[in-house]
Structures are given as structure tokens and as C-alpha cells.
Short mmCIF file of C-alpha atoms and ligand atoms in Angstrom, two decimals:
data_model
loop_
_atom_site.label_atom_id
_atom_site.label_comp_id
_atom_site.label_asym_id
_atom_site.label_seq_id
_atom_site.Cartn_x
_atom_site.Cartn_y
_atom_site.Cartn_z
CA MET A 240 8.02 -48.65 32.85
CA LYS A 241 8.95 -51.47 30.18
CA ARG A 242 8.04 -50.71 26.80
CA ILE A 243 6.97 -52.97 24.13
CA THR A 244 6.17 -53.63 20.50
CA ILE A 245 5.17 -56.37 18.72
CA LEU A 246 5.65 -57.22 15.22
CA GLY A 247 3.53 -60.13 14.81
CA ALA A 248 0.92 -59.67 17.46
CA THR A 249 -1.90 -60.77 16.21
CA GLY A 250 -0.45 -64.74 15.85
CA SER A 251 0.43 -67.79 18.16
CA ILE A 252 3.26 -66.25 19.36
CA GLY A 253 2.37 -62.14 19.68
CA GLN A 254 -1.13 -64.00 21.33
CA ASN A 255 1.10 -65.64 24.15
CA THR A 256 3.19 -62.71 24.63
CA LEU A 257 0.41 -60.75 25.42
CA ASP A 258 -0.84 -63.22 27.71
CA LEU A 259 2.25 -62.33 29.93
CA ILE A 260 1.58 -58.61 28.89
CA GLY A 261 -1.87 -58.48 30.52
CA ARG A 262 -1.01 -59.94 33.40
CA ASP A 263 0.77 -57.44 34.26
CA ALA A 264 -0.13 -54.54 32.25
CA ASP A 265 0.90 -51.52 34.99
CA ALA A 266 4.65 -52.59 34.72
CA TYR A 267 4.30 -52.05 30.40
CA LYS A 268 3.42 -49.39 27.74
CA VAL A 269 3.36 -51.22 24.39
CA VAL A 270 4.58 -49.47 21.46
CA ALA A 271 3.45 -50.43 18.92
CA LEU A 272 1.57 -54.05 17.40
CA THR A 273 1.39 -55.06 14.08
CA GLY A 274 -0.34 -58.16 12.03
CA GLY A 275 -1.52 -59.21 8.93
CA GLN A 276 -5.09 -60.06 7.49
CA ASN A 277 -6.57 -60.25 10.93
CA ILE A 278 -7.57 -56.29 11.88
CA ASP A 279 -10.29 -57.12 13.96
CA GLN A 280 -7.64 -58.74 16.97
CA LEU A 281 -4.93 -56.23 15.81
CA ALA A 282 -7.45 -53.34 16.32
CA ARG A 283 -9.46 -54.92 19.45
CA ASP A 284 -5.73 -55.66 21.07
CA ALA A 285 -4.42 -52.12 20.31
CA ILE A 286 -7.17 -50.66 22.38
CA ARG A 287 -7.22 -53.12 24.81
CA PHE A 288 -2.95 -52.42 25.26
CA ARG A 289 -3.64 -49.06 24.63
CA ALA A 290 -0.73 -49.07 21.68
CA ASP A 291 0.16 -46.08 20.45
CA ILE A 292 0.02 -47.32 16.51
CA ALA A 293 -1.28 -50.80 15.26
CA VAL A 294 -0.19 -51.46 11.43
CA THR A 295 -1.27 -54.22 9.40
CA ALA A 296 1.39 -55.52 6.93
CA ASP A 297 -1.58 -55.49 4.29
CA PRO A 298 -2.38 -51.91 2.50
CA ALA A 299 -5.69 -53.52 1.24
CA ARG A 300 -6.83 -53.53 4.73
CA TYR A 301 -5.71 -49.82 5.74
CA PRO A 302 -9.23 -48.79 5.54
CA ASP A 303 -10.90 -51.09 8.04
CA LEU A 304 -7.97 -50.85 10.36
CA LYS A 305 -7.96 -46.96 10.23
CA ALA A 306 -12.02 -47.48 10.78
CA ALA A 307 -11.77 -49.94 13.59
CA LEU A 308 -9.58 -47.33 15.32
CA ALA A 309 -11.24 -44.87 14.82
CA GLY A 310 -12.09 -42.40 17.45
CA THR A 311 -9.22 -43.63 19.72
CA GLY A 312 -6.78 -42.12 19.31
CA ILE A 313 -4.04 -44.88 17.93
CA LYS A 314 -2.24 -44.70 14.95
CA ALA A 315 -3.21 -47.07 11.98
CA ALA A 316 -0.90 -47.33 9.16
CA ALA A 317 -0.29 -50.40 6.62
CA GLY A 318 2.58 -52.05 4.27
CA PRO A 319 6.00 -53.08 4.85
CA GLU A 320 7.76 -49.49 5.09
CA ALA A 321 5.29 -49.06 7.89
CA LEU A 322 6.25 -52.11 9.76
CA SER A 323 9.57 -51.05 9.86
CA ASP A 324 8.85 -47.91 10.74
CA ALA A 325 6.90 -48.89 13.75
CA ALA A 326 10.08 -51.36 15.02
CA ALA A 327 12.00 -48.20 14.55
CA ARG A 328 9.90 -46.08 17.29
CA PRO A 329 12.14 -46.30 20.78
CA ALA A 330 11.44 -49.34 22.56
CA ASP A 331 12.95 -51.18 25.20
CA TRP A 332 11.67 -54.47 24.13
CA VAL A 333 10.96 -55.63 20.42
CA MET A 334 9.69 -59.12 20.14
CA SER A 335 10.06 -60.17 16.62
CA SER A 336 6.90 -62.68 15.57
CA ILE A 337 6.07 -62.24 12.05
CA VAL A 338 6.09 -65.50 9.81
CA GLY A 339 8.70 -66.07 7.28
CA SER A 340 11.55 -63.48 5.70
CA ALA A 341 8.90 -60.61 6.40
CA GLY A 342 10.19 -60.53 9.43
CA LEU A 343 13.69 -59.27 8.91
CA ALA A 344 14.30 -56.15 7.81
CA PRO A 345 11.10 -55.76 10.74
CA GLY A 346 13.47 -56.91 12.95
CA LEU A 347 16.87 -55.24 11.43
CA SER A 348 14.40 -52.01 12.00
CA ALA A 349 14.32 -52.67 16.00
CA LEU A 350 18.19 -53.60 16.36
CA GLY A 351 18.97 -50.81 14.71
CA GLN A 352 17.18 -48.70 17.60
CA GLY A 353 19.15 -50.02 20.19
CA ALA A 354 16.15 -52.42 21.51
CA THR A 355 16.06 -55.53 22.91
CA LEU A 356 14.94 -58.20 20.38
CA ALA A 357 13.01 -60.76 21.31
CA LEU A 358 13.63 -63.24 18.19
CA ALA A 359 11.04 -65.95 17.48
CA ASN A 360 11.21 -65.53 13.96
CA LYS A 361 13.73 -67.88 12.90
CA GLU A 362 13.77 -67.32 9.51
CA SER A 363 16.29 -63.64 10.04
CA MET A 364 18.90 -65.83 11.21
CA VAL A 365 18.33 -68.18 9.11
CA CYS A 366 18.71 -65.82 6.33
CA ALA A 367 20.97 -63.01 7.65
CA GLY A 368 22.82 -64.23 10.60
CA PRO A 369 25.37 -62.32 10.63
CA LEU A 370 23.64 -59.27 9.11
CA MET A 371 22.00 -60.05 12.61
CA LEU A 372 24.41 -59.67 14.60
CA ALA A 373 26.64 -57.18 13.38
CA ALA A 374 23.12 -54.69 13.77
CA ALA A 375 23.23 -55.42 16.77
CA ARG A 376 27.10 -54.56 17.54
CA ALA A 377 26.48 -51.51 16.06
CA HIS A 378 23.48 -50.15 17.81
CA GLY A 379 23.99 -52.45 21.11
CA ALA A 380 21.46 -53.94 21.04
CA THR A 381 20.73 -57.60 22.16
CA ILE A 382 19.08 -60.70 20.38
CA LEU A 383 17.21 -63.23 22.34
CA PRO A 384 16.06 -66.56 21.37
CA VAL A 385 13.09 -67.36 21.69
CA ASP A 386 12.96 -70.09 19.53
CA SER A 387 12.32 -73.17 22.35
CA GLU A 388 15.39 -74.99 21.85
CA HIS A 389 17.17 -71.46 21.48
CA SER A 390 16.11 -70.47 24.47
CA ALA A 391 17.18 -73.77 25.83
CA VAL A 392 20.47 -73.83 24.86
CA PHE A 393 20.98 -70.30 25.79
CA GLN A 394 19.76 -70.80 29.38
CA ALA A 395 21.87 -74.10 29.74
CA LEU A 396 25.27 -71.73 28.66
CA ILE A 397 24.85 -69.16 31.26
CA GLY A 398 27.65 -69.18 32.92
CA GLU A 399 29.70 -71.08 30.52
CA ASP A 400 32.49 -70.81 28.65
CA LEU A 401 31.17 -71.20 24.11
CA SER A 402 34.95 -73.07 23.86
CA ALA A 403 33.91 -76.00 26.11
CA VAL A 404 30.75 -76.87 24.73
CA GLU A 405 31.55 -79.99 22.90
CA ARG A 406 28.32 -80.34 21.01
CA VAL A 407 24.67 -78.96 21.27
CA ILE A 408 21.30 -81.59 20.42
CA ILE A 409 18.31 -79.54 20.10
CA THR A 410 15.04 -81.91 20.28
CA ALA A 411 11.72 -82.51 17.47
CA SER A 412 9.26 -83.50 18.34
CA GLY A 413 8.19 -85.65 15.01
CA GLY A 414 5.33 -82.94 14.26
CA ALA A 415 1.82 -85.04 12.55
CA PHE A 416 3.26 -87.52 10.75
CA ARG A 417 6.41 -89.06 12.95
CA ASP A 418 4.51 -92.59 13.20
CA TRP A 419 3.40 -92.79 9.54
CA PRO A 420 4.36 -95.31 7.33
CA LEU A 421 6.87 -93.60 4.72
CA ALA A 422 4.67 -94.89 1.64
CA GLU A 423 2.06 -93.03 3.10
CA LEU A 424 3.18 -89.75 3.29
CA ALA A 425 2.86 -88.74 -0.59
CA ASN A 426 -0.47 -88.93 0.26
CA ALA A 427 -0.90 -86.61 3.09
CA THR A 428 -2.94 -83.95 3.24
CA PRO A 429 -2.34 -79.96 4.51
CA GLU A 430 -5.24 -80.08 7.26
CA GLN A 431 -2.98 -83.37 8.74
CA ALA A 432 -0.02 -81.92 8.45
CA ALA A 433 -1.40 -78.58 10.20
CA THR A 434 -2.25 -80.84 13.65
CA HIS A 435 0.72 -80.87 15.76
CA PRO A 436 1.03 -83.48 18.86
CA ASN A 437 2.14 -81.52 21.73
CA TRP A 438 2.77 -77.69 20.27
CA ASP A 439 -0.11 -75.06 19.48
CA MET A 440 1.48 -73.08 17.09
CA GLY A 441 0.76 -71.22 13.86
CA GLN A 442 -0.47 -72.94 10.81
CA ARG A 443 2.66 -72.84 8.89
CA ILE A 444 5.49 -73.64 11.63
CA THR A 445 3.27 -76.98 12.11
CA ILE A 446 3.58 -77.92 8.86
CA ASP A 447 7.06 -77.36 9.13
CA SER A 448 7.72 -79.47 12.24
CA ALA A 449 6.12 -82.52 10.44
CA SER A 450 7.67 -82.24 7.13
CA MET A 451 11.02 -80.97 9.38
CA PHE A 452 11.83 -78.14 7.60
CA ASN A 453 11.19 -77.09 10.93
CA LYS A 454 14.37 -78.47 13.07
CA ALA A 455 15.73 -77.50 9.44
CA LEU A 456 15.81 -74.16 9.97
CA GLU A 457 16.60 -74.37 13.78
CA LEU A 458 19.61 -76.31 12.94
CA ILE A 459 20.90 -73.22 10.82
CA GLU A 460 19.88 -70.77 13.71
CA THR A 461 21.57 -72.40 16.04
CA LYS A 462 24.70 -72.73 14.06
CA GLU A 463 24.13 -68.63 13.38
CA PHE A 464 22.93 -67.46 16.70
CA PHE A 465 25.71 -69.21 19.13
CA GLY A 466 28.40 -69.02 16.66
CA LEU A 467 29.07 -72.82 16.41
CA SER A 468 30.66 -75.43 13.50
CA ALA A 469 27.92 -77.20 12.42
CA ASP A 470 29.42 -80.87 13.23
CA LYS A 471 28.70 -79.69 16.81
CA ILE A 472 24.68 -79.29 16.00
CA GLU A 473 22.73 -82.83 15.79
CA ALA A 474 18.63 -83.26 16.20
CA VAL A 475 17.18 -85.79 18.01
CA VAL A 476 13.24 -86.80 17.85
CA HIS A 477 11.89 -86.61 21.35
CA PRO A 478 8.24 -87.24 20.70
CA GLU A 479 6.95 -85.96 23.89
CA SER A 480 8.47 -82.69 23.37
CA MET A 481 9.82 -81.81 27.25
CA ILE A 482 12.89 -82.26 27.23
CA HIS A 483 14.10 -78.73 24.60
CA ALA A 484 17.55 -78.78 23.97
CA LEU A 485 20.64 -80.29 25.41
CA VAL A 486 24.40 -78.84 25.32
CA GLY A 487 27.17 -81.02 26.02
CA PHE A 488 30.84 -80.09 27.90
CA ARG A 489 34.11 -81.27 26.83
CA ASP A 490 34.16 -83.03 30.28
CA GLY A 491 30.61 -85.33 29.64
CA ALA A 492 28.40 -83.27 30.80
CA LEU A 493 24.96 -83.06 29.60
CA MET A 494 22.88 -80.23 30.29
CA ALA A 495 18.76 -80.31 29.54
CA HIS A 496 16.19 -77.57 29.83
CA VAL A 497 13.23 -79.62 30.41
CA GLY A 498 9.79 -78.25 30.72
CA PRO A 499 6.35 -78.57 29.02
CA PRO A 500 5.70 -77.29 25.63
CA ASP A 501 4.28 -73.78 26.46
CA MET A 502 6.13 -71.18 24.37
CA ARG A 503 5.76 -68.51 27.47
CA HIS A 504 8.64 -69.98 29.02
CA ALA A 505 10.77 -68.88 26.28
CA ILE A 506 8.80 -65.66 25.75
CA GLY A 507 8.78 -65.02 29.44
CA PHE A 508 12.65 -65.91 30.02
CA ALA A 509 13.22 -63.10 27.04
CA LEU A 510 10.51 -60.94 28.63
CA HIS A 511 12.49 -60.17 32.19
CA TYR A 512 15.88 -61.19 31.02
CA PRO A 513 18.57 -61.54 33.28
CA ASP A 514 15.91 -61.92 36.11
CA ARG A 515 13.83 -64.75 36.20
CA ARG A 516 11.12 -64.33 37.13
CA ALA A 517 7.42 -66.21 37.83
CA LEU A 518 5.54 -67.13 35.04
CA PRO A 519 2.00 -69.22 34.94
CA VAL A 520 3.64 -72.58 33.22
CA GLU A 521 2.44 -76.18 34.25
CA ARG A 522 5.00 -77.49 36.94
CA LEU A 523 6.18 -80.81 35.76
CA ASP A 524 5.58 -84.24 37.88
CA LEU A 525 7.90 -86.40 36.66
CA VAL A 526 6.77 -89.19 37.63
CA ALA A 527 3.79 -88.71 36.29
CA LEU A 528 5.65 -88.24 32.79
CA GLY A 529 7.15 -91.67 33.59
CA GLN A 530 9.71 -91.63 31.18
CA LEU A 531 10.92 -89.83 28.56
CA THR A 532 11.88 -90.90 24.92
CA PHE A 533 14.11 -90.46 21.90
CA ARG A 534 14.40 -92.18 18.41
CA PRO A 535 16.97 -91.18 15.46
CA ALA A 536 16.05 -87.48 13.79
CA CYS A 537 16.45 -89.92 10.32
CA GLU A 538 17.34 -87.97 6.73
CA THR A 539 16.18 -90.39 4.41
CA ARG A 540 12.60 -89.85 5.92
CA TRP A 541 13.18 -86.33 6.49
CA PRO A 542 15.81 -85.14 3.80
CA ALA A 543 14.88 -81.67 4.98
CA LEU A 544 17.68 -82.21 7.48
CA ARG A 545 20.26 -83.33 4.85
CA LEU A 546 19.32 -79.92 3.03
CA ALA A 547 19.97 -78.13 6.10
CA ARG A 548 23.59 -79.73 6.49
CA GLU A 549 24.70 -78.85 2.97
CA VAL A 550 23.07 -75.47 3.59
CA MET A 551 25.40 -75.04 6.65
CA ALA A 552 28.21 -76.12 4.87
CA ALA A 553 27.66 -73.79 1.75
CA GLY A 554 27.15 -70.67 3.81
CA GLY A 555 26.29 -67.10 2.68
CA LEU A 556 23.19 -66.70 1.23
CA ALA A 557 22.05 -70.62 1.15
CA GLY A 558 20.05 -69.99 4.10
CA ALA A 559 17.93 -67.08 2.15
CA VAL A 560 17.63 -69.71 -0.55
CA PHE A 561 16.91 -72.55 1.49
CA ASN A 562 13.68 -70.33 3.41
CA ALA A 563 12.53 -68.18 0.61
CA ALA A 564 12.22 -71.98 -1.65
CA LYS A 565 10.63 -73.71 1.60
CA GLU A 566 7.90 -70.85 1.52
CA ARG A 567 6.89 -70.83 -1.37
CA ALA A 568 7.24 -74.44 -1.59
CA LEU A 569 4.50 -74.46 1.58
CA ASP A 570 2.20 -72.42 -0.16
CA GLY A 571 1.93 -74.70 -2.92
CA PHE A 572 1.41 -77.23 -0.83
CA LEU A 573 -1.46 -75.53 0.67
CA ALA A 574 -2.12 -74.64 -2.51
CA ARG A 575 -2.94 -78.57 -3.23
CA ASP A 576 -0.62 -77.91 -6.72
CA ILE A 577 2.41 -80.18 -4.89
CA GLY A 578 1.90 -83.09 -2.60
CA PHE A 579 3.78 -83.28 1.22
CA LEU A 580 6.95 -84.76 0.54
CA GLN A 581 7.41 -82.46 -3.01
CA ILE A 582 7.93 -79.94 -0.70
CA ALA A 583 11.85 -81.03 -0.14
CA GLU A 584 11.87 -81.60 -3.90
CA VAL A 585 11.18 -78.28 -4.88
CA VAL A 586 13.51 -77.03 -2.40
CA GLU A 587 16.55 -79.22 -2.89
CA GLU A 588 16.29 -78.40 -6.83
CA VAL A 589 15.73 -74.86 -6.57
CA LEU A 590 18.84 -74.90 -4.01
CA THR A 591 20.71 -76.91 -7.13
CA ARG A 592 19.77 -74.49 -10.01
CA VAL A 593 20.21 -71.53 -7.93
CA SER A 594 24.11 -72.24 -6.83
CA ALA A 595 24.94 -73.63 -10.32
CA GLN A 596 24.50 -69.49 -11.06
CA PRO A 597 28.09 -68.05 -10.40
CA GLY A 598 27.55 -65.32 -8.10
CA HIS A 599 24.02 -65.97 -6.51
CA ILE A 600 25.53 -67.95 -3.08
CA ASP A 601 28.83 -66.62 -2.20
CA ALA A 602 27.14 -62.62 -2.92
CA ALA A 603 28.24 -61.06 0.04
CA ILE A 604 25.07 -61.42 3.18
CA THR A 605 23.35 -57.52 3.47
CA LEU A 606 19.76 -56.74 2.74
CA ASP A 607 19.31 -56.23 -0.90
CA ASN A 608 21.31 -59.18 -1.61
CA VAL A 609 19.03 -61.31 0.96
CA MET A 610 16.19 -60.25 -0.31
CA GLN A 611 16.99 -60.81 -4.31
CA ALA A 612 18.00 -64.13 -3.03
CA ASP A 613 14.66 -65.03 -1.47
CA HIS A 614 12.98 -63.46 -4.71
CA LEU A 615 14.91 -65.53 -7.24
CA ALA A 616 14.28 -68.81 -5.24
CA ARG A 617 10.64 -67.96 -5.01
CA VAL A 618 10.48 -67.30 -8.86
CA ARG A 619 12.91 -70.48 -8.89
CA ALA A 620 10.72 -72.67 -7.06
CA GLU A 621 7.20 -71.37 -8.58
CA GLU A 622 8.85 -72.41 -11.92
CA ILE A 623 9.65 -76.38 -10.05
CA ILE A 624 6.22 -76.34 -9.19
CA HIS A 625 4.78 -75.41 -12.86
CA GLN A 626 6.74 -78.40 -13.95
CA LYS A 627 5.53 -80.79 -11.44
CA ARG A 628 1.92 -79.96 -12.10
CA GLY A 629 2.06 -79.68 -15.94
P1 LIG B 162 1.16 -66.82 13.07
O1 LIG B 162 1.02 -68.01 11.96
O2 LIG B 162 0.22 -67.74 14.29
O3 LIG B 162 2.29 -65.52 13.52
C1 LIG B 162 2.17 -64.58 12.17
C2 LIG B 162 2.34 -63.59 12.53
O4 LIG B 162 3.00 -62.81 11.51
C3 LIG B 162 0.76 -63.06 12.43
O5 LIG B 162 0.69 -61.79 13.36
C4 LIG B 162 0.15 -62.47 11.15
O6 LIG B 162 -0.28 -61.62 10.50
C5 LIG B 162 1.58 -61.60 10.56
N1 LIG B 162 2.13 -61.95 8.90
C6 LIG B 162 2.04 -63.13 8.49
N2 LIG B 162 2.80 -62.49 7.32
C7 LIG B 162 3.33 -61.28 7.67
C8 LIG B 162 3.63 -60.84 6.11
N3 LIG B 162 3.90 -60.72 5.14
N4 LIG B 162 4.72 -59.50 6.79
C9 LIG B 162 4.10 -58.80 7.97
N5 LIG B 162 3.53 -59.56 8.92
C10 LIG B 162 3.25 -61.04 8.51
O7 LIG B 162 2.89 -67.31 13.39
P2 LIG B 162 3.62 -67.98 14.57
O8 LIG B 162 2.91 -69.34 15.05
O9 LIG B 162 3.15 -66.72 15.84
O10 LIG B 162 4.64 -67.62 14.58
C11 LIG B 162 5.89 -66.54 14.13
C12 LIG B 162 7.12 -66.95 13.95
O11 LIG B 162 7.93 -67.72 15.51
C13 LIG B 162 7.66 -67.76 13.22
O12 LIG B 162 9.08 -66.93 12.62
C14 LIG B 162 8.07 -69.37 13.78
O13 LIG B 162 9.16 -70.19 13.44
C15 LIG B 162 8.75 -68.51 14.93
N6 LIG B 162 8.16 -69.21 16.70
C16 LIG B 162 6.91 -69.81 16.82
C17 LIG B 162 6.23 -70.92 17.66
C18 LIG B 162 5.34 -70.62 17.79
O14 LIG B 162 4.61 -71.76 19.26
N7 LIG B 162 4.19 -70.77 17.21
C19 LIG B 162 7.74 -70.92 18.07
C20 LIG B 162 8.71 -71.12 17.94
C21 LIG B 162 9.22 -70.23 16.70
MG1 LIG B 163 11.56 -74.37 18.19
#
């Protein structure tokens, strides 16, 4: 029986993971499930899957969780340390699907016990790629990508030599505003940004898709995950979201990964790896599909992509600063403190200010330094948002 833990079980990726596990429940033992504010869902799933422990990230919700699990024999816990403790419980496979840099420490904790880490939390790789890879090496753990583009690249690379790779192309749907005139973007609302044309995902990643910050994070994630140089990695807009990524080799061959936009493919691939098992995803009818189209990923329209290049060139803690500034700017957009186009302005300004202070970007990539850079970037972003409002 495979022992499973899901960090971020109540979210979109977490629920898709439980959907797959629930189809063959006898094959799995659920160790820990974690969530945030959605206590009903967390408790319901913990009971349904007979988890050993359920953890909410919010200490204030501990009494609710404890009450919801009363009499079930399932342990309740709360707070960031409890998340990392849950991730350290012996398990064979841990899904890292918390949103944001909050997923970093629990993911590292899972690597520390040697588990296979299915990584949806791209922020871990963006903030601390070398730290994640070193932790996996040190503890004999494996990291498998779950982000659809990175799962696609990983699959295209099976049996291939990385030195033969000429380029990696990851696709972007273009998000909610891909067909909007540039002039109207300034007035885009959070509600408008939170509707995705193809994928059904959490609110934050959906808005990041509209601003292209999701793709910016994924360019950096590609560099960190596969150890490729930035000049080999590109993004292209592909409105149908059927091709997830392509790997170009030095003989000119381009291997594409094609499938319907359903995260259960990438999750299932990571769950069964190295086997390929049947998955409940739609099979594509190419004739019905008719055609697939592509457009340039314009860095003027989507400044996040330009910033990602700058972050990859800077290295060090630039990824952590970039991600945290984006997380804080997104909060500002959701609170209507700043407009949609100001998300990128805030992130760029934070990068400029933090980079100007010697020792911040080029400090060693340790968990402490990453969390300090994350904190500093949020403070700077807050100041800039305040100025923009004022
Ligand atoms: P979501 O918002 O639907 O769920 C997030 C989960 O994290 C929830 O369980 C929530 O309770 C928990 N959480 C939120 N804040 C937390 C905190 N501070 N501490 C601990 N837990 C917290 O998000 P999602 O769409 O499932 O995305 C999860 C991760 O997977 C993100 O990193 C996202 O970029 C990545 N991802 C998602 C998709 C997708 O289809 N949804 C695709 C590719 C990658
Ligand atoms: Mg993706």
C-alpha cells in the first residue's frame, strides 16, 4: 500500500489528487491531509480517506478542526510548524500543492524524510530550486514535476540525454485577457481575471495566468528543475492549451506533449511513475479539434515575461524576491488597492529596490535567507502599493 500525504488537499490540485486516489482507495494509505480555511472540506476528506492526521495552516481554526474530527480518532493540528511536521511523517509519496512560498518549508520537510515529492508548488523551485534539489539528493528523495508544462518536458525527456536538448518551449493559454485590447487592461477587475478560458484552477494561479506571471514563474521553474540555461527556454501562446510543452533536440526533432487540459494527467503520471497506468482523462479527437494555433508571447503586453528573464540572469535570491513581490502585489490587486497592470509595476520596483541593496540577492540560498528575502520583498511591495494608492 502506498502511503500518501497531500499538502494543500483542499485546493484544486489537492482535490484532483484525491479524485484519483479515491478511484482505487484500497491501494493507498492516506497519512496526512492539510488545508487552510476550508475546515469542512478538510475534515470530510480526512474522514473519508481515514487519514492519520489533518492539519490547518491557520492556528485560529484549530478548535473548529478539532471539533469536526471529534470521535473519529484522527489527529488535528494547526499552524506552519504542524504542516512541516505532518510532511515529515513517513510517507512514500507527498503531493506539494499548497499555493505560494508557504509550500516551501513543508515540501523540504517531505524531502527530508526521503519521500517522492510530486511538485505542483512551482514557487518552491522559483524561490529555492538549488535548495530543493540538494535536499532531494541528500535524502535520496525524488522530485517529480506536476505543473503540466514541466510534466510534459519531463515525459519528453525520458530516455533522452539532456545535453542533446537545444530548446524547451512551454505553452501559455494567454489567460482571461489574451484577446483584450491593451488599453482596457488597466481597468480589469479581479473577477474578470479569475476566469480561465481552458483550465479550472485555484483563484491565484488563474489570475497569474491572466497577468502571465504564472508563465514567468514557470520559465524560472523550467530553468531550475531541469538545469537548463535561460537562453534555451521560451514561452509561446497557444490558446487551445492542448500542447503543454515541446522539447527541441539538436537534430531538429521537436517532441510535443499533447493532451486535454486536465491536471489529473500530470498528477496521475507522478502518482504512478515510473509506470504508466490508465487515467480517467478525455482522449483527444484530432480531427474534431481541427487545428492548433500559436502566437508570440509578447513581452510588452506581458512584462512579467521580461522580468522572468531578468530574474533568471540575476540568479541567487532574485526568484524568491520576484515571487514574494508578486504574491503581495496579487493581494493588493485582489483588495483593489492597485490595478491589474500595476501588479507588474510593483514587482519590477521591488526587484529594483532590493537589488540595489548589496547582499540581498547574492546571499546563499538557505531556507532562512529565502524566507528573509521573501519577507523583505513583501515589505517593499507593501510600501510601493501604499505609495501608488496614496
Ligand atoms: P488552491 O488555491 O486551489 O489551493 C491551495 C491549497 O493551499 C489549499 O489547500 C489551501 O488551503 C492551501 N493554502 C493556502 N494558503 C496556505 C498557507 N499560507 N499555508 C498553508 N496552506 C495554504 O491552489 P491550486 O490551484 O490547487 O494550486 C496549488 C499549487 O499548484 C500552486 O503552487 C499552483 O501554482 C500549482 N499549480 C496548480 C495548477 C492547477 O491546475 N490548479 C496547475 C499547475 C500548478
Ligand atoms: Mg502550468
